[in-house]
Amino acid sequence: MTSTTNKTHEVALDRVDIIRRTADYVRGQLAHENSGHDWWHVYRVLQLAKRLADREGADRFIVELAALLHDIADWKFHDGDEEVGPRVAKAWLESLHVPQPICRQVADIIRRISFHGAGTASVTTTIEGKVVQDADRLDAIGAIGIARVFMYSGSRDREMYDPDVPPTMHATAEAYKANRSSAINHFYEKLLLLSERLNTDAARKIAKDRHEFMEQYLDRFSPSGVAKRR
Ligand code: ADP
Ligand code: NI
């Protein structure tokens, strides 16, 4: 009896320590990130993911690890290689002796989290994956989402807005990954599509306001509807 209690206690302490060390690692890696994928993005995703996980009965340990590690090595910054992120995350967790099934689940969530274009389907399967994907998508919309688009576009030498170039509804992941869209076009190519692509009711509720705020923003950006189009 005593040993079970002790064991449970030990496991709980280990998990707290693993989360803390992972947060320190991610914070160190992403502290000076300048494209909207910085530590505070990860922190917001973590807070949202915890809320959603509790509502949905998802495994908190897996959700927290995946939220913390989801942008540790994004394909956009690694020549489009989508395996780098899952690989780096898995290697980190293995270095902390996290059990293999958990390492694999976290890597799998990261592998499937990204948006790949208007014409492509989301492929998240587990409730833990759905929750982390929703949290990441909620941080891509609303006031913070607007700020992040412009940060990303600036960091990648993309234009803010070109009224002569209409948005593209990318049919394949390859086309989406190759795009060099303006910041305003990114709203039409991704951000305005996200609230329809959330997995959980709790996330849909949070998204409603944020989505409307982006629509109002675009109206104000171009009251004549040029940016709204087409
Ligand atoms: P995910 O891959 O998880 O769907 P991303 O990392 O691609 O999310 O995008 C996160 C945020 O980075 C976007 O919501 C947006 O703010 C910015 N971003 C990503 N791609 C672009 C782009 N092509 N143009 C402008 N902003 C972008
Ligand atoms: Ni993210």
Short mmCIF file of C-alpha atoms and ligand atoms in Angstrom, two decimals:
data_model
loop_
_atom_site.label_atom_id
_atom_site.label_comp_id
_atom_site.label_asym_id
_atom_site.label_seq_id
_atom_site.Cartn_x
_atom_site.Cartn_y
_atom_site.Cartn_z
CA MET A 1 0.00 0.00 0.00
CA THR A 2 2.70 2.41 1.10
CA SER A 3 4.86 1.52 -1.85
CA THR A 4 1.98 2.07 -4.31
CA THR A 5 1.38 5.48 -2.82
CA ASN A 6 5.07 6.24 -2.98
CA LYS A 7 5.26 5.00 -6.54
CA THR A 8 2.30 7.11 -7.64
CA HIS A 9 3.87 10.06 -5.91
CA GLU A 10 7.17 9.41 -7.66
CA VAL A 11 5.56 9.18 -11.09
CA ALA A 12 3.62 12.40 -10.49
CA LEU A 13 6.83 14.19 -9.46
CA ASP A 14 8.66 12.84 -12.49
CA ARG A 15 5.99 14.14 -14.80
CA VAL A 16 6.09 17.61 -13.29
CA ASP A 17 9.84 17.62 -13.67
CA ILE A 18 9.65 16.46 -17.29
CA ILE A 19 7.16 19.22 -18.12
CA ARG A 20 9.29 21.83 -16.36
CA ARG A 21 12.48 20.75 -18.10
CA THR A 22 10.71 20.63 -21.46
CA ALA A 23 9.32 24.13 -20.95
CA ASP A 24 12.82 25.42 -20.06
CA TYR A 25 14.26 23.74 -23.15
CA VAL A 26 11.60 25.14 -25.51
CA ARG A 27 11.83 28.58 -23.97
CA GLY A 28 15.58 28.58 -24.53
CA GLN A 29 15.22 27.43 -28.13
CA LEU A 30 12.42 29.83 -29.12
CA ALA A 31 13.14 32.89 -26.99
CA HIS A 32 14.41 35.02 -29.88
CA GLU A 33 12.17 33.58 -32.58
CA ASN A 34 10.86 36.45 -34.73
CA SER A 35 8.11 34.97 -36.91
CA GLY A 36 5.30 34.58 -34.38
CA HIS A 37 6.45 31.08 -33.36
CA ASP A 38 8.13 32.34 -30.21
CA TRP A 39 7.98 31.05 -26.63
CA TRP A 40 4.90 33.12 -25.77
CA HIS A 41 3.00 31.52 -28.67
CA VAL A 42 3.93 28.13 -27.20
CA TYR A 43 2.91 29.31 -23.75
CA ARG A 44 -0.53 30.46 -24.96
CA VAL A 45 -1.03 27.19 -26.83
CA LEU A 46 -0.11 25.30 -23.66
CA GLN A 47 -2.66 27.22 -21.55
CA LEU A 48 -5.42 26.77 -24.15
CA ALA A 49 -4.56 23.10 -24.64
CA LYS A 50 -4.78 22.42 -20.89
CA ARG A 51 -8.23 24.02 -20.77
CA LEU A 52 -9.46 22.03 -23.74
CA ALA A 53 -7.86 18.81 -22.45
CA ASP A 54 -9.76 19.06 -19.17
CA ARG A 55 -13.05 19.68 -21.01
CA GLU A 56 -12.46 16.74 -23.35
CA GLY A 57 -10.95 14.30 -20.87
CA ALA A 58 -7.68 14.13 -22.82
CA ASP A 59 -4.42 12.90 -21.27
CA ARG A 60 -2.87 16.02 -19.75
CA PHE A 61 0.73 14.78 -19.81
CA ILE A 62 0.69 14.00 -23.53
CA VAL A 63 -1.21 17.20 -24.34
CA GLU A 64 1.21 19.37 -22.36
CA LEU A 65 4.30 17.78 -23.91
CA ALA A 66 2.91 18.06 -27.44
CA ALA A 67 1.82 21.68 -26.90
CA LEU A 68 5.26 22.58 -25.55
CA LEU A 69 7.17 20.83 -28.34
CA HIS A 70 4.85 21.47 -31.32
CA ASP A 71 6.94 24.27 -32.85
CA ILE A 72 10.38 23.13 -31.74
CA ALA A 73 11.51 22.60 -35.37
CA ASP A 74 8.78 23.67 -37.80
CA TRP A 75 9.04 22.43 -41.41
CA LYS A 76 8.73 26.01 -42.66
CA PHE A 77 12.18 26.68 -41.23
CA HIS A 78 13.70 23.35 -42.30
CA ASP A 79 13.32 23.25 -46.09
CA GLY A 80 9.80 21.87 -45.86
CA ASP A 81 10.97 18.69 -44.08
CA GLU A 82 7.97 17.70 -41.93
CA GLU A 83 9.88 14.99 -40.07
CA VAL A 84 12.32 17.34 -38.34
CA GLY A 85 9.82 18.56 -35.72
CA PRO A 86 8.61 15.09 -34.65
CA ARG A 87 12.21 13.81 -34.68
CA VAL A 88 13.60 16.62 -32.51
CA ALA A 89 10.69 16.34 -30.07
CA LYS A 90 11.09 12.56 -29.79
CA ALA A 91 14.84 12.82 -29.27
CA TRP A 92 14.31 15.38 -26.51
CA LEU A 93 11.77 13.21 -24.70
CA GLU A 94 13.97 10.14 -25.09
CA SER A 95 16.82 12.07 -23.48
CA LEU A 96 14.55 12.46 -20.42
CA HIS A 97 13.73 8.73 -20.48
CA VAL A 98 10.06 9.31 -21.24
CA PRO A 99 8.48 5.94 -22.11
CA GLN A 100 8.54 5.13 -25.85
CA PRO A 101 4.75 5.00 -26.37
CA ILE A 102 4.46 8.56 -25.02
CA CYS A 103 7.40 9.77 -27.17
CA ARG A 104 5.69 8.25 -30.22
CA GLN A 105 2.30 9.76 -29.42
CA VAL A 106 3.78 13.23 -28.94
CA ALA A 107 5.77 12.95 -32.19
CA ASP A 108 2.64 11.82 -34.01
CA ILE A 109 0.61 14.79 -32.76
CA ILE A 110 3.33 17.17 -33.97
CA ARG A 111 3.51 15.37 -37.33
CA ARG A 112 -0.20 15.95 -37.92
CA ILE A 113 -0.77 19.37 -36.40
CA SER A 114 -0.14 21.65 -39.38
CA PHE A 115 -2.60 23.24 -41.75
CA HIS A 116 -1.73 22.24 -45.34
CA GLY A 117 -4.00 24.30 -47.56
CA ALA A 118 -7.67 25.04 -48.17
CA GLY A 119 -8.19 21.90 -50.24
CA THR A 120 -6.53 19.45 -47.85
CA ALA A 121 -8.12 17.59 -44.93
CA SER A 122 -7.01 17.64 -41.30
CA VAL A 123 -5.65 14.26 -40.23
CA THR A 124 -5.59 14.39 -36.45
CA THR A 125 -7.03 11.24 -34.88
CA THR A 126 -6.57 11.10 -31.11
CA ILE A 127 -8.34 13.44 -28.71
CA GLU A 128 -4.93 14.64 -27.48
CA GLY A 129 -3.99 15.58 -31.06
CA LYS A 130 -7.31 17.29 -31.66
CA VAL A 131 -6.96 19.39 -28.52
CA VAL A 132 -3.41 20.55 -29.29
CA GLN A 133 -4.30 21.31 -32.91
CA ASP A 134 -7.31 23.36 -31.76
CA ALA A 135 -5.18 25.30 -29.28
CA ASP A 136 -2.57 26.06 -31.98
CA ARG A 137 -5.30 27.17 -34.37
CA LEU A 138 -6.95 29.41 -31.79
CA ASP A 139 -3.64 31.25 -31.40
CA ALA A 140 -3.55 31.77 -35.18
CA ILE A 141 -6.79 33.78 -35.22
CA GLY A 142 -8.22 36.89 -33.55
CA ALA A 143 -6.11 39.82 -32.37
CA ILE A 144 -3.04 37.69 -31.74
CA GLY A 145 -3.52 35.89 -35.03
CA ILE A 146 -3.53 39.22 -36.88
CA ALA A 147 -0.28 40.26 -35.20
CA ARG A 148 1.35 36.90 -35.95
CA VAL A 149 0.54 37.04 -39.67
CA PHE A 150 2.31 40.34 -40.06
CA MET A 151 5.26 39.19 -37.98
CA TYR A 152 5.60 36.06 -40.06
CA SER A 153 5.26 37.93 -43.34
CA GLY A 154 7.84 40.53 -42.29
CA SER A 155 10.27 37.86 -41.15
CA ARG A 156 9.99 36.05 -44.50
CA ASP A 157 10.18 39.17 -46.72
CA ARG A 158 6.59 38.75 -47.83
CA GLU A 159 4.44 41.63 -48.91
CA MET A 160 1.81 43.08 -46.62
CA TYR A 161 -0.77 43.40 -49.37
CA ASP A 162 -0.92 43.43 -53.15
CA PRO A 163 -4.40 44.20 -54.52
CA ASP A 164 -3.43 42.71 -57.88
CA VAL A 165 -2.74 39.23 -56.52
CA PRO A 166 -5.86 37.33 -55.44
CA PRO A 167 -5.70 34.61 -52.78
CA THR A 168 -5.25 31.00 -53.89
CA MET A 169 -7.24 28.10 -52.46
CA HIS A 170 -4.35 25.61 -52.42
CA ALA A 171 -5.51 22.17 -53.50
CA THR A 172 -2.46 20.26 -52.28
CA ALA A 173 0.00 20.41 -49.42
CA GLU A 174 2.84 20.86 -51.94
CA ALA A 175 1.18 23.95 -53.46
CA TYR A 176 0.48 25.39 -50.00
CA LYS A 177 4.03 24.79 -48.84
CA ALA A 178 5.47 26.49 -51.94
CA ASN A 179 3.31 29.63 -51.59
CA ARG A 180 4.72 33.10 -50.95
CA SER A 181 1.43 34.83 -50.23
CA SER A 182 1.01 38.32 -48.87
CA ALA A 183 -0.10 38.77 -45.28
CA ILE A 184 -3.62 39.80 -46.33
CA ASN A 185 -3.98 36.82 -48.65
CA HIS A 186 -3.02 34.50 -45.79
CA PHE A 187 -6.27 35.45 -44.05
CA TYR A 188 -8.25 34.05 -46.99
CA GLU A 189 -5.96 31.11 -47.62
CA LYS A 190 -5.90 29.93 -44.01
CA LEU A 191 -7.00 32.06 -41.08
CA LEU A 192 -10.64 32.58 -42.05
CA LEU A 193 -10.94 28.85 -42.72
CA LEU A 194 -9.74 27.73 -39.30
CA SER A 195 -12.87 28.26 -37.21
CA GLU A 196 -14.70 25.79 -39.47
CA ARG A 197 -11.90 23.27 -39.03
CA LEU A 198 -11.71 22.99 -35.28
CA ASN A 199 -12.19 19.63 -33.61
CA THR A 200 -13.88 20.48 -30.31
CA ASP A 201 -16.99 22.45 -29.32
CA ALA A 202 -15.07 24.30 -26.62
CA ALA A 203 -12.58 25.58 -29.21
CA ARG A 204 -15.39 26.53 -31.61
CA LYS A 205 -16.93 28.65 -28.88
CA ILE A 206 -13.67 30.51 -28.24
CA ALA A 207 -13.09 30.91 -31.98
CA LYS A 208 -16.37 32.69 -32.75
CA ASP A 209 -15.34 36.09 -31.37
CA ARG A 210 -11.84 35.83 -32.75
CA HIS A 211 -13.15 35.02 -36.21
CA GLU A 212 -15.55 37.97 -36.18
CA PHE A 213 -12.75 40.27 -35.06
CA MET A 214 -10.65 39.25 -38.09
CA GLU A 215 -13.59 39.93 -40.41
CA GLN A 216 -14.03 43.39 -38.86
CA TYR A 217 -10.31 44.00 -39.19
CA LEU A 218 -10.34 43.11 -42.89
CA ASP A 219 -13.35 45.39 -43.43
CA ARG A 220 -11.45 48.24 -41.86
CA PHE A 221 -8.22 47.41 -43.66
CA SER A 222 -10.08 47.90 -46.93
CA PRO A 223 -13.53 49.42 -46.38
CA SER A 224 -14.21 49.35 -50.13
CA GLY A 225 -13.86 45.57 -49.96
CA VAL A 226 -10.75 45.34 -52.09
CA ALA A 227 -9.06 43.18 -49.50
CA LYS A 228 -12.30 41.33 -48.89
CA ARG A 229 -12.94 40.22 -52.46
CA ARG A 230 -13.42 38.47 -55.00
P1 ADP B 1 0.36 25.39 -38.54
O1 ADP B 1 1.44 24.84 -39.42
O2 ADP B 1 0.43 24.88 -37.16
O3 ADP B 1 -1.01 25.34 -39.11
P2 ADP B 1 1.81 27.71 -39.01
O4 ADP B 1 3.03 27.57 -38.18
O5 ADP B 1 1.87 27.46 -40.47
O6 ADP B 1 0.67 26.90 -38.34
O7 ADP B 1 1.25 29.13 -38.89
C1 ADP B 1 1.22 29.81 -37.69
C2 ADP B 1 1.08 31.25 -38.00
O8 ADP B 1 2.21 31.72 -38.72
C3 ADP B 1 -0.06 31.55 -38.93
O9 ADP B 1 -1.27 31.54 -38.28
C4 ADP B 1 0.33 32.89 -39.44
O10 ADP B 1 0.14 33.88 -38.50
C5 ADP B 1 1.79 32.67 -39.66
N1 ADP B 1 2.00 32.18 -41.03
C6 ADP B 1 2.26 30.93 -41.42
N2 ADP B 1 2.37 30.86 -42.78
C7 ADP B 1 2.18 32.13 -43.22
C8 ADP B 1 2.17 32.76 -44.49
N3 ADP B 1 2.40 32.08 -45.61
N4 ADP B 1 1.91 34.08 -44.55
C9 ADP B 1 1.68 34.81 -43.43
N5 ADP B 1 1.68 34.28 -42.20
C10 ADP B 1 1.92 32.96 -42.09
NI NI B 2 2.18 26.76 -33.32
#
